Each structure stands twice: as C-alpha cells, then as structure tokens.
Amino acid sequence: MQQQRHNAFLMCPPEHYEVSYVINPWMEGNVAHADLSLAARQWRTLREGIARVAEVREMPSASGVPDMVFTANGGLVLADTVVLSHFRHAERQPEEPRFRAWFEAQGLRVLTMPDDVPFEGAGDALLDRESELLWMGYGHRTGVRAAPLIAGWLDIEVQSLQLVDPRFYHLDTCFCPLEGGYLMVYLPAFDAASQKAITSRVAPHRLIAVGEEDALHFACNTVNAGRHVFLNHASATLRAQLEGKGFEVHVTPLSEFMKAGGAAKCLTLKMTEPRRRAANAPLHGIDGKRRSA
Ligand code: ARG
C-alpha cells in the first residue's frame, strides 16, 4: 500500500504519571484513580508494539508534570523544525521547557508561539499523509490564531477545523490521517463547516467514518507506522474497515490513560515528518484555500 520508510516516535515513560487535576471531561472523577502499575504495563505493551515496527525514542519523565507522558502535546515536528507547544492550562505549562530542552538536544530548530496564543502541538496539528497539508483543530485548547502563524512559519497549507464536543478536545482524539491518504474521523466532533471541509477534501473511499462507540474509546487516537495501526479499541466493523484498506490492526488497551483523556496516539510524537515537496516550491493560501499552482 505505502512505501516502508524509517519512522521514529517520542515517548515518555509513565513513572510520574497520575490523574492529579481536571482539565478535560475525561479526568472528572478520576483524580488519583488511575491504577499506576496497570498504566505502566499498558504503556510498556504499546511501546514494545511500536518498537517492533519503528524506532522509539524516550525522553525522561519528571515529577510534577504527570501529563508529560502525552508527548503528542510537546510540539509539532516538520523536517528539522519543531513548533513548541504553549499550553492553555497552567497545569501543563511546566512541560514546555522540558520539551524544549529535549528538542534542542536532538538538534531541532525550535519555534515558539507568542505568549497569548495557546498551541498544543501534534494534539491539535496533524500532517496529512498524502499531500502537503496540515490539519489543525481549535475550539478547546489551541487558539484559532495558531493556524495562520504556523502556515507562514512552516510554509505549509493549513486547514483549520473547529472542535465542538468537549469530550473531543484535541484534534487527535477524533481525527487521524493515515498512510495512503486515508482518514479516520468522528465527524460529529466538528462544526458543520469543518465537516464539509473534511468531506470535500478527502475522497469518499478514503474516508473512514468512525461511529460513536469507537470514537468514545478514542479509536481515532491511532499511532500509524507504515501499514501498522495501534489503538486502544476497535469494533469488529472498524477493524474490518481498516484491514480492508490494507492496515494491520494492533489493539493495545490503555484504560488507565483514558482516565486522563488520552490513548495511543497521545502517548507518542512522530519525530520523522519529511516535507512532501521541495522547500522552495510556490507558496499556498491558508485556511481552506486550495493551491492555485
Ligand atoms: N490530560 C491531558 C490533557 O488534558 C491529556 C492529553 C491527551 N493528549 C492528546 N494529544 N490528546 O491535556
């Protein structure tokens, strides 16, 4: 289906993970309720699964930043550049210098948001797997002003999507571009205009519309490496859909991380994101304008 190439994912071990505050609806009633030894086993199983098909890089965990295990929120990586996250909630802001230090040690160029623009990294910014396009979510965490800034800095077309259901507070909780140009999506998480933008940009045979049951188990929060997909849950219908498109489905239960509002994809940050066109190709519009070139 797609060419095999080297993939690397950043993960952060859950040594200091716990649900210790409430910043999304999933955390309500779960403070101090995660089974931490089960969490450690679930994380290890996910890590081992991914490591069989891709490289896993680990950054050190730290006390006082329990959500740093969700490395997807550290930043947005494209080629040798990373746009560092600037968290909406004070609870997660102490993660910013830790992610910055790790990215700098990797030799990445680190770009930062203005102080008044929240941006939550690859939680809300997902590169299309087929075209040079960045899908960005806003409405709960990332500010709407992040999209035009990133479009200019990275010289990439951005399609902004408005999230309207508080349970799907990051784009990666309900939306997942897959190799081959496929897209897993829970459409009711978006406003009408965004649903239209999605269905007009993605051909029907490439759209994998996920139902509510799968969506509520964060099936769209999928790690994709080549033809492999790793996810917390897949109904028989969803599994058959994915297998029918050539994907190998690995279900790795992540109940203890769901209590913080995260699953497989949130626990990883893809570090290998090549540009899909030459850097000096013509500029494009942003926010839904199609390329004229
Ligand atoms: N408790 C974390 C938060 O609310 C969970 C983050 C999940 N990450 C993600 N990429 N969706 O920020």
PDB file of N, CA, C and O in Angstrom, residues 183-208:
ATOM      1  N   LEU A 183      -8.298   8.624   6.015  1.00  0.00           N
ATOM      2  CA  LEU A 183      -8.565   9.484   7.164  1.00  0.00           C
ATOM      3  C   LEU A 183      -9.622   8.826   8.045  1.00  0.00           C
ATOM      4  O   LEU A 183     -10.739   8.565   7.606  1.00  0.00           O
ATOM      5  N   MET A 184      -9.229   8.561   9.299  1.00  0.00           N
ATOM      6  CA  MET A 184     -10.218   8.105  10.295  1.00  0.00           C
ATOM      7  C   MET A 184     -10.776   9.348  10.961  1.00  0.00           C
ATOM      8  O   MET A 184     -10.004  10.192  11.440  1.00  0.00           O
ATOM      9  N   VAL A 185     -12.088   9.437  11.053  1.00  0.00           N
ATOM     10  CA  VAL A 185     -12.652  10.656  11.648  1.00  0.00           C
ATOM     11  C   VAL A 185     -14.008  10.380  12.282  1.00  0.00           C
ATOM     12  O   VAL A 185     -14.794   9.583  11.783  1.00  0.00           O
ATOM     13  N   TYR A 186     -14.236  11.052  13.419  1.00  0.00           N
ATOM     14  CA  TYR A 186     -15.559  11.054  14.041  1.00  0.00           C
ATOM     15  C   TYR A 186     -16.171  12.412  13.723  1.00  0.00           C
ATOM     16  O   TYR A 186     -15.905  13.416  14.400  1.00  0.00           O
ATOM     17  N   LEU A 187     -16.974  12.459  12.672  1.00  0.00           N
ATOM     18  CA  LEU A 187     -17.446  13.739  12.142  1.00  0.00           C
ATOM     19  C   LEU A 187     -18.257  14.579  13.128  1.00  0.00           C
ATOM     20  O   LEU A 187     -18.130  15.817  13.133  1.00  0.00           O
ATOM     21  N   PRO A 188     -19.111  13.976  14.005  1.00  0.00           N
ATOM     22  CA  PRO A 188     -19.903  14.832  14.904  1.00  0.00           C
ATOM     23  C   PRO A 188     -19.080  15.670  15.885  1.00  0.00           C
ATOM     24  O   PRO A 188     -19.635  16.552  16.540  1.00  0.00           O
ATOM     25  N   ALA A 189     -17.784  15.417  15.982  1.00  0.00           N
ATOM     26  CA  ALA A 189     -16.956  16.237  16.875  1.00  0.00           C
ATOM     27  C   ALA A 189     -16.675  17.625  16.298  1.00  0.00           C
ATOM     28  O   ALA A 189     -16.131  18.483  16.991  1.00  0.00           O
ATOM     29  N   PHE A 190     -17.075  17.842  15.014  1.00  0.00           N
ATOM     30  CA  PHE A 190     -16.743  19.097  14.323  1.00  0.00           C
ATOM     31  C   PHE A 190     -17.986  19.903  13.995  1.00  0.00           C
ATOM     32  O   PHE A 190     -19.074  19.343  13.829  1.00  0.00           O
ATOM     33  N   ASP A 191     -17.832  21.197  13.843  1.00  0.00           N
ATOM     34  CA  ASP A 191     -18.960  22.012  13.410  1.00  0.00           C
ATOM     35  C   ASP A 191     -19.255  21.723  11.929  1.00  0.00           C
ATOM     36  O   ASP A 191     -18.462  21.044  11.247  1.00  0.00           O
ATOM     37  N   ALA A 192     -20.410  22.212  11.464  1.00  0.00           N
ATOM     38  CA  ALA A 192     -20.876  21.842  10.116  1.00  0.00           C
ATOM     39  C   ALA A 192     -19.887  22.259   9.037  1.00  0.00           C
ATOM     40  O   ALA A 192     -19.601  21.483   8.111  1.00  0.00           O
ATOM     41  N   ALA A 193     -19.324  23.468   9.156  1.00  0.00           N
ATOM     42  CA  ALA A 193     -18.409  23.943   8.115  1.00  0.00           C
ATOM     43  C   ALA A 193     -17.151  23.062   8.062  1.00  0.00           C
ATOM     44  O   ALA A 193     -16.631  22.757   6.983  1.00  0.00           O
ATOM     45  N   SER A 194     -16.682  22.639   9.229  1.00  0.00           N
ATOM     46  CA  SER A 194     -15.482  21.804   9.259  1.00  0.00           C
ATOM     47  C   SER A 194     -15.772  20.410   8.702  1.00  0.00           C
ATOM     48  O   SER A 194     -14.942  19.818   8.000  1.00  0.00           O
ATOM     49  N   GLN A 195     -16.957  19.881   9.017  1.00  0.00           N
ATOM     50  CA  GLN A 195     -17.336  18.576   8.452  1.00  0.00           C
ATOM     51  C   GLN A 195     -17.322  18.653   6.930  1.00  0.00           C
ATOM     52  O   GLN A 195     -16.856  17.746   6.246  1.00  0.00           O
ATOM     53  N   LYS A 196     -17.835  19.781   6.429  1.00  0.00           N
ATOM     54  CA  LYS A 196     -17.873  19.961   4.974  1.00  0.00           C
ATOM     55  C   LYS A 196     -16.467  20.061   4.388  1.00  0.00           C
ATOM     56  O   LYS A 196     -16.169  19.492   3.329  1.00  0.00           O
ATOM     57  N   ALA A 197     -15.599  20.784   5.100  1.00  0.00           N
ATOM     58  CA  ALA A 197     -14.208  20.912   4.630  1.00  0.00           C
ATOM     59  C   ALA A 197     -13.551  19.531   4.558  1.00  0.00           C
ATOM     60  O   ALA A 197     -12.836  19.210   3.603  1.00  0.00           O
ATOM     61  N   ILE A 198     -13.813  18.710   5.559  1.00  0.00           N
ATOM     62  CA  ILE A 198     -13.202  17.373   5.587  1.00  0.00           C
ATOM     63  C   ILE A 198     -13.731  16.534   4.420  1.00  0.00           C
ATOM     64  O   ILE A 198     -12.956  15.958   3.647  1.00  0.00           O
ATOM     65  N   THR A 199     -15.048  16.500   4.272  1.00  0.00           N
ATOM     66  CA  THR A 199     -15.598  15.604   3.248  1.00  0.00           C
ATOM     67  C   THR A 199     -15.344  16.131   1.835  1.00  0.00           C
ATOM     68  O   THR A 199     -15.367  15.359   0.882  1.00  0.00           O
ATOM     69  N   SER A 200     -15.083  17.430   1.710  1.00  0.00           N
ATOM     70  CA  SER A 200     -14.777  17.901   0.357  1.00  0.00           C
ATOM     71  C   SER A 200     -13.298  17.694  -0.002  1.00  0.00           C
ATOM     72  O   SER A 200     -12.949  17.644  -1.172  1.00  0.00           O
ATOM     73  N   ARG A 201     -12.460  17.541   0.998  1.00  0.00           N
ATOM     74  CA  ARG A 201     -11.029  17.366   0.725  1.00  0.00           C
ATOM     75  C   ARG A 201     -10.609  15.901   0.644  1.00  0.00           C
ATOM     76  O   ARG A 201      -9.556  15.598   0.086  1.00  0.00           O
ATOM     77  N   VAL A 202     -11.380  15.026   1.277  1.00  0.00           N
ATOM     78  CA  VAL A 202     -10.983  13.614   1.308  1.00  0.00           C
ATOM     79  C   VAL A 202     -11.988  12.805   0.491  1.00  0.00           C
ATOM     80  O   VAL A 202     -13.193  12.866   0.749  1.00  0.00           O
ATOM     81  N   ALA A 203     -11.482  12.061  -0.485  1.00  0.00           N
ATOM     82  CA  ALA A 203     -12.371  11.268  -1.341  1.00  0.00           C
ATOM     83  C   ALA A 203     -13.137  10.249  -0.498  1.00  0.00           C
ATOM     84  O   ALA A 203     -12.583   9.712   0.467  1.00  0.00           O
ATOM     85  N   PRO A 204     -14.412   9.993  -0.843  1.00  0.00           N
ATOM     86  CA  PRO A 204     -15.246   9.107  -0.023  1.00  0.00           C
ATOM     87  C   PRO A 204     -14.600   7.745   0.259  1.00  0.00           C
ATOM     88  O   PRO A 204     -14.719   7.221   1.367  1.00  0.00           O
ATOM     89  N   HIS A 205     -13.903   7.179  -0.737  1.00  0.00           N
ATOM     90  CA  HIS A 205     -13.330   5.847  -0.497  1.00  0.00           C
ATOM     91  C   HIS A 205     -12.122   5.892   0.432  1.00  0.00           C
ATOM     92  O   HIS A 205     -11.640   4.857   0.877  1.00  0.00           O
ATOM     93  N   ARG A 206     -11.655   7.101   0.737  1.00  0.00           N
ATOM     94  CA  ARG A 206     -10.521   7.209   1.662  1.00  0.00           C
ATOM     95  C   ARG A 206     -10.956   7.642   3.063  1.00  0.00           C
ATOM     96  O   ARG A 206     -10.142   7.714   3.979  1.00  0.00           O
ATOM     97  N   LEU A 207     -12.243   7.932   3.212  1.00  0.00           N
ATOM     98  CA  LEU A 207     -12.751   8.412   4.495  1.00  0.00           C
ATOM     99  C   LEU A 207     -13.231   7.218   5.328  1.00  0.00           C
ATOM    100  O   LEU A 207     -14.076   6.454   4.875  1.00  0.00           O
ATOM    101  N   ILE A 208     -12.685   7.076   6.519  1.00  0.00           N
ATOM    102  CA  ILE A 208     -13.128   6.010   7.424  1.00  0.00           C
ATOM    103  C   ILE A 208     -13.913   6.697   8.536  1.00  0.00           C
ATOM    104  O   ILE A 208     -13.330   7.216   9.494  1.00  0.00           O
TER     105      ILE A 208
END
